[in-house]
PDB file of C-alpha atoms and ligand atoms in Angstrom:
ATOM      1  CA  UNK A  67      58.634  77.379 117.321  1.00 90.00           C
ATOM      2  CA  UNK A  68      57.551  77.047 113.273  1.00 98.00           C
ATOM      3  CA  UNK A  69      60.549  76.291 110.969  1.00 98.00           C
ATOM      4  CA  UNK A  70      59.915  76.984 107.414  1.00 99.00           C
ATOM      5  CA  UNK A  71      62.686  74.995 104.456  1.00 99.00           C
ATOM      6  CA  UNK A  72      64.290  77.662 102.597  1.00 99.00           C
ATOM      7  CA  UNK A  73      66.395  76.839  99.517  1.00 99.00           C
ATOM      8  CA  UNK A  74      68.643  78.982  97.153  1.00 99.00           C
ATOM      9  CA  UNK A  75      68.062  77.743  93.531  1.00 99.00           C
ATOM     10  CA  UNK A  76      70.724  77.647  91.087  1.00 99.00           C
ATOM     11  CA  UNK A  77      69.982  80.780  89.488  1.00 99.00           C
ATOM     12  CA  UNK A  78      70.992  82.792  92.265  1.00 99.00           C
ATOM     13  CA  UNK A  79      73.107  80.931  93.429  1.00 98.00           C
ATOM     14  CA  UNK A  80      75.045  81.426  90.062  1.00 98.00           C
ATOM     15  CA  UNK A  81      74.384  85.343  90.463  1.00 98.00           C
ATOM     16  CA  UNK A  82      76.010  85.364  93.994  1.00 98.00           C
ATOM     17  CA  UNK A  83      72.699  85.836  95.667  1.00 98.00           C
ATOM     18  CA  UNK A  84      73.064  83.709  98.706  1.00 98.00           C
ATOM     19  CA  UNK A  85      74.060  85.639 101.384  1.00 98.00           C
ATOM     20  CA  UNK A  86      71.967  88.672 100.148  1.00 98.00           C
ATOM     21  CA  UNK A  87      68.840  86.147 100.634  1.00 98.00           C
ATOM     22  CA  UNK A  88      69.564  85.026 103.617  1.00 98.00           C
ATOM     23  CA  UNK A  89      70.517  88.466 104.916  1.00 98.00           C
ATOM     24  CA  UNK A  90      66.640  89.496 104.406  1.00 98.00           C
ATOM     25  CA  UNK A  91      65.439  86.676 105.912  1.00 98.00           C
ATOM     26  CA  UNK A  92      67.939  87.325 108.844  1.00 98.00           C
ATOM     27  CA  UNK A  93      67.044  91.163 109.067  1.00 98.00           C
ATOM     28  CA  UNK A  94      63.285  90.209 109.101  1.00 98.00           C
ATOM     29  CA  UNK A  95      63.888  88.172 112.715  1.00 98.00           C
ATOM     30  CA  UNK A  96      63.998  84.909 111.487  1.00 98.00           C
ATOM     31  CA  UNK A  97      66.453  83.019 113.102  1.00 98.00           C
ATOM     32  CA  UNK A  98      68.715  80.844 110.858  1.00 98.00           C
ATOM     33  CA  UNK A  99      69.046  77.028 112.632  1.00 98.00           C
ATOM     34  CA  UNK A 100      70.736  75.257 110.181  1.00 99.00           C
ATOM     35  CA  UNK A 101      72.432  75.705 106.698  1.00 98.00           C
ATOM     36  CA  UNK A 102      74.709  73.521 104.060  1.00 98.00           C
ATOM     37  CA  UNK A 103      75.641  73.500 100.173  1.00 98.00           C
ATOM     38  CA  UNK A 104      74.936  70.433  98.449  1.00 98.00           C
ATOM     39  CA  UNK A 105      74.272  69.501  94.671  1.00 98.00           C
ATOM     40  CA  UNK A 106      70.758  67.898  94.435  1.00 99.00           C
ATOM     41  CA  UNK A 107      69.787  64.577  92.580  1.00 98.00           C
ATOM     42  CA  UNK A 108      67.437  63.292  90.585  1.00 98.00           C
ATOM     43  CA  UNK A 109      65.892  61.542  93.496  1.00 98.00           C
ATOM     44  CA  UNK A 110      66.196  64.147  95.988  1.00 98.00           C
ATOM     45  CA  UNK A 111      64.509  66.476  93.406  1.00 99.00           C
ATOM     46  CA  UNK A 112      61.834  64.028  92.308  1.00 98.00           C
ATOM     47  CA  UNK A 113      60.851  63.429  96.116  1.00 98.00           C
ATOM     48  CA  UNK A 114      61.033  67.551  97.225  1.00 98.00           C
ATOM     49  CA  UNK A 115      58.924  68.532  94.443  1.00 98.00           C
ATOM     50  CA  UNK A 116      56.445  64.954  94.596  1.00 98.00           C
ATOM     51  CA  UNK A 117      53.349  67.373  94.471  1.00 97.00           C
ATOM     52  CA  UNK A 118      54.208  68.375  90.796  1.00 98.00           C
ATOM     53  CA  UNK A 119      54.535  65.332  89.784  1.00 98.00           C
ATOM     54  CA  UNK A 120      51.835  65.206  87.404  1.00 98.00           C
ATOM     55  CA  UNK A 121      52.473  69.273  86.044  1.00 98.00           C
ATOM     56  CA  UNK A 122      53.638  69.973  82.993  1.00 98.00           C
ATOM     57  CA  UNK A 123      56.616  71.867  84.055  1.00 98.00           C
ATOM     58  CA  UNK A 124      57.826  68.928  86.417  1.00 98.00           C
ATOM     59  CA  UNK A 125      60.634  67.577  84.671  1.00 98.00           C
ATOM     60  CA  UNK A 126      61.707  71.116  83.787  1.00 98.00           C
ATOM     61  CA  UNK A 127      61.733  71.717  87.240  1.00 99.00           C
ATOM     62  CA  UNK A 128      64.076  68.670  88.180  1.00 99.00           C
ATOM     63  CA  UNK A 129      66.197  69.266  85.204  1.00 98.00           C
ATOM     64  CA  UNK A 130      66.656  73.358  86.315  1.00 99.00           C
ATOM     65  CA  UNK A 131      67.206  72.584  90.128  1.00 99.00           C
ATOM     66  CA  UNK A 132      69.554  69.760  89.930  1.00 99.00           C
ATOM     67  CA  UNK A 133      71.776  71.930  87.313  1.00 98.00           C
ATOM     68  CA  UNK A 134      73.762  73.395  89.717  1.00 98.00           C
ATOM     69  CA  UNK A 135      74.911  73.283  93.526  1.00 98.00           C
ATOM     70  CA  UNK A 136      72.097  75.154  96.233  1.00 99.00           C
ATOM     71  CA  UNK A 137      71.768  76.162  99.317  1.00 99.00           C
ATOM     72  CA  UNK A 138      69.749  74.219 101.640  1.00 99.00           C
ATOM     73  CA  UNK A 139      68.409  76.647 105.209  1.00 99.00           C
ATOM     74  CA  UNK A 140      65.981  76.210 108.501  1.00 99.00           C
ATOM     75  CA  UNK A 141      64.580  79.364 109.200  1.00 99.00           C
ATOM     76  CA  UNK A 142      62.644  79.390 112.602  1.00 98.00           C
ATOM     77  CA  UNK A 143      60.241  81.646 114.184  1.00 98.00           C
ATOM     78  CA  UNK A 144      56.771  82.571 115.198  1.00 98.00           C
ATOM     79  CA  UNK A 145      54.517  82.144 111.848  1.00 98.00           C
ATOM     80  CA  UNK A 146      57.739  81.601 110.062  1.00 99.00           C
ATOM     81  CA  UNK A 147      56.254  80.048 107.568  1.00 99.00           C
ATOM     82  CA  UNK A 148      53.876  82.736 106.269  1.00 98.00           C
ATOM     83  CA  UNK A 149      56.255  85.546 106.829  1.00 98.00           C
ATOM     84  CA  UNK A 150      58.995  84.142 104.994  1.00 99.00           C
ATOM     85  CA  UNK A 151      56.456  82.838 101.927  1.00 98.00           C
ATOM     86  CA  UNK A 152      55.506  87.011 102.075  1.00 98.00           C
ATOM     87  CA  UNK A 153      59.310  88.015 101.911  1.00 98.00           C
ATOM     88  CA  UNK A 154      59.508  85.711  98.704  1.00 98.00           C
ATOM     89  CA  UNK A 155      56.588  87.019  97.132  1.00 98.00           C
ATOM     90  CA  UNK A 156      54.307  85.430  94.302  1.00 98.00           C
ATOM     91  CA  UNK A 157      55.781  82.342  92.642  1.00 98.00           C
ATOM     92  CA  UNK A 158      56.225  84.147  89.371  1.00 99.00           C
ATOM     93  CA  UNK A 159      58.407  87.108  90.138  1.00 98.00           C
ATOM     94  CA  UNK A 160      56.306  89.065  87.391  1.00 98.00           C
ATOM     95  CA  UNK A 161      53.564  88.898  89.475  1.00 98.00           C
ATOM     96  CA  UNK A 162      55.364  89.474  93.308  1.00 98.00           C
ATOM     97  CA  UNK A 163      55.367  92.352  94.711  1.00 98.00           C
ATOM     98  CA  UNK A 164      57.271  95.308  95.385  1.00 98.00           C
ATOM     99  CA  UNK A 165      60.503  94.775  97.469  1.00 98.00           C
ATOM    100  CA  UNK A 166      59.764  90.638  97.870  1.00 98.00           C
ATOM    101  CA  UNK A 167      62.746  88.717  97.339  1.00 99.00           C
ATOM    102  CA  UNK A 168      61.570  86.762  93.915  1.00 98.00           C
ATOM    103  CA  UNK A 169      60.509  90.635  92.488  1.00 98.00           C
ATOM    104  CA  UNK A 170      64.149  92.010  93.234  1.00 98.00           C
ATOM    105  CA  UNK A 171      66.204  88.892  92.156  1.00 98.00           C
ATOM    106  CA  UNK A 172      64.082  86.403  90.146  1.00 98.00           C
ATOM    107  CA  UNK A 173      64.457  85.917  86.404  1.00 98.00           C
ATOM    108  CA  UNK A 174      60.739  83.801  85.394  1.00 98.00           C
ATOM    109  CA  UNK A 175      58.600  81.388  87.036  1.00 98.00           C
ATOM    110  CA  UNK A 176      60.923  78.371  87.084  1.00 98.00           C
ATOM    111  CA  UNK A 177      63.861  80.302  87.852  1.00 99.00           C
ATOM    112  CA  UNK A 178      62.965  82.333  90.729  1.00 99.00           C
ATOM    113  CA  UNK A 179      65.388  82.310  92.938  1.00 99.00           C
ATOM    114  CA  UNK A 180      64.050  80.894  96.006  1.00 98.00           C
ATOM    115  CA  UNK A 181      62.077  77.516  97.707  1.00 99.00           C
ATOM    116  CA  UNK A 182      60.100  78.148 101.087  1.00 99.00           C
ATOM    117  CA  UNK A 183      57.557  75.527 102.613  1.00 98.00           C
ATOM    118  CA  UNK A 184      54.256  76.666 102.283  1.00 98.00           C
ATOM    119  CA  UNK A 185      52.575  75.367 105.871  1.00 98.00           C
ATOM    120  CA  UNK A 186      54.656  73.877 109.077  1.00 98.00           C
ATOM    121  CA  UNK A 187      53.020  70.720 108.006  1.00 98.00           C
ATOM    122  CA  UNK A 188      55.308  70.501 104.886  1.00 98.00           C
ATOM    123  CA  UNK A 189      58.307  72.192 106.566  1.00 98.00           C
ATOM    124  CA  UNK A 190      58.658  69.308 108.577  1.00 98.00           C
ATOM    125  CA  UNK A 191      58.413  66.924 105.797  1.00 98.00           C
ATOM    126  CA  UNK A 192      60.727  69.360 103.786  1.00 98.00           C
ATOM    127  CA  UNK A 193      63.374  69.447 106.275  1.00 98.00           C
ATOM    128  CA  UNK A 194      63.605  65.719 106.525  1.00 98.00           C
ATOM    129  CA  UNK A 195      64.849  65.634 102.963  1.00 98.00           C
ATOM    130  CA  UNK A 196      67.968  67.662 103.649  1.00 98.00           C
ATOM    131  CA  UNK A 197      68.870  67.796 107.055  1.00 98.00           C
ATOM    132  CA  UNK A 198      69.248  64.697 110.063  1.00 98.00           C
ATOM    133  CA  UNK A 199      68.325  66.245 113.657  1.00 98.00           C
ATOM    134  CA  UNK A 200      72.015  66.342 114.739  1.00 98.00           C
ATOM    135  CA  UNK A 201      72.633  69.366 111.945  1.00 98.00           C
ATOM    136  CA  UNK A 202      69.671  71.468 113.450  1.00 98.00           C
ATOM    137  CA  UNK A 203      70.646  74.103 115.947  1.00 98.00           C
ATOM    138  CA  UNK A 204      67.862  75.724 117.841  1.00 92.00           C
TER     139      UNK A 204
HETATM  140  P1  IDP B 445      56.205  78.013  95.020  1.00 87.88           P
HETATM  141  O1  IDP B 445      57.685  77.750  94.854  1.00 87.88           O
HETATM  142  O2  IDP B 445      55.865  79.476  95.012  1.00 87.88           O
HETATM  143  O3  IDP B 445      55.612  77.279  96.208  1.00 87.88           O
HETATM  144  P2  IDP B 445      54.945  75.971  93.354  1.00 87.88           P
HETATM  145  O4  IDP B 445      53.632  76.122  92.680  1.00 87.88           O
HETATM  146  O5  IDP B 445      55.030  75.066  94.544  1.00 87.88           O
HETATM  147  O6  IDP B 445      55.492  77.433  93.699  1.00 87.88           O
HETATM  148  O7  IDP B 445      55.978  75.459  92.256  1.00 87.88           O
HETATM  149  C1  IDP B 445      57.230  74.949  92.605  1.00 87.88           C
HETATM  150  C2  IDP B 445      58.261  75.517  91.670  1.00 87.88           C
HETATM  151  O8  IDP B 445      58.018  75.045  90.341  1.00 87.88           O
HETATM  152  C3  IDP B 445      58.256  77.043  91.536  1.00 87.88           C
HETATM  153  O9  IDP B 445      58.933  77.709  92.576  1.00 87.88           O
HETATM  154  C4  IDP B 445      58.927  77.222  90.176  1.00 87.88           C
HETATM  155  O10 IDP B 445      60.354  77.066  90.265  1.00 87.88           O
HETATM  156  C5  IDP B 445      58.343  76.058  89.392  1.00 87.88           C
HETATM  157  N1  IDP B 445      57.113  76.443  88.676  1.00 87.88           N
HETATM  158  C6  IDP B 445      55.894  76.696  89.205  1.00 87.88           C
HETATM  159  N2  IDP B 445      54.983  77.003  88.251  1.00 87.88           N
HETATM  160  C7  IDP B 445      55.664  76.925  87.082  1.00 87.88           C
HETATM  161  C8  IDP B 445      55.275  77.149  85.707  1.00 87.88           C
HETATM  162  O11 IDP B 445      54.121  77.472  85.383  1.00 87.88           O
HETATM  163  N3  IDP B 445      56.263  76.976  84.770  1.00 87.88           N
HETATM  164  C9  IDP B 445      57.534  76.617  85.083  1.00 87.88           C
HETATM  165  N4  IDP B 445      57.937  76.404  86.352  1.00 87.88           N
HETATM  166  C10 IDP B 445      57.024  76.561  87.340  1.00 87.88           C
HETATM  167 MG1   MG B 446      55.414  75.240  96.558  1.00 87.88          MG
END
């Protein structure tokens, strides 16, 4: 079964948005294996997002989701992965599309609401950044 790693940034979390996400992603079929709060780090952040490391908006991006506490999710189910990076919709919430999660509740392209691996490959390198196997309920 593919698991995608869905996070709640700080701006929705700050806007109440949590359990409105995860209700969508719920409501779609995806089945929600594992879930917990916490209040990332410098390091944390620094190792989730090591593929930016070299873009411009990098340490933006650590400063803006270590400001605040998230919420960390597994999602599982069949091409979970792709459907829930659909749900989201375009990285820029300008740009996504009708009735996607980032169009209806993002604010700009840093702050948009939501993190969701983007192939199983990296949801399984994802997940071992925030959960250990004994938190994962399948
Ligand atoms: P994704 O979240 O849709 O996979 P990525 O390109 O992996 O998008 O970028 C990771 C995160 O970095 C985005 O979700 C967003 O918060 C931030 N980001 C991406 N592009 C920009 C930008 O051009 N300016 C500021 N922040 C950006
Ligand atoms: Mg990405």
């Amino acid at each position: 079964m593919e698991r995608s790693l869905v996070l709640i940034k700080p701006d929705a979390m700050e806007r109440g948005l949590a359990g409105a996400i995860m209700g969508r992603l719920q409501g779609a079929g995806l089945k929600l294996t594992a879930l917990r709060t916490l209040h990332m780090d410098k390091s944390l952040a620094e190792r989730h997002y090591a593929i930016h490391k070299e873009k411009p908006f990098f340490k933006d991006l650590v400063e803006y989701i270590t400001s605040a506490p998230i919420v960390a999710a597994i999602f599982e189910g069949d091409g979970a992965v792709e459907r829930i990076r659909k749900l989201m919709g375009a990285t820029d919430p300008a740009k996504a599309e009708e009735g996607t999660i980032r169009k209806d509740y993002g604010l700009d392209v840093q702050r948009n609401s939501t993190h969701a691996s983007d192939s199983p490959e990296n949801a399984e390198i994802e997940i071992k950044n925030f959960f250990s196997v004994k938190e994962i309920f399948s």
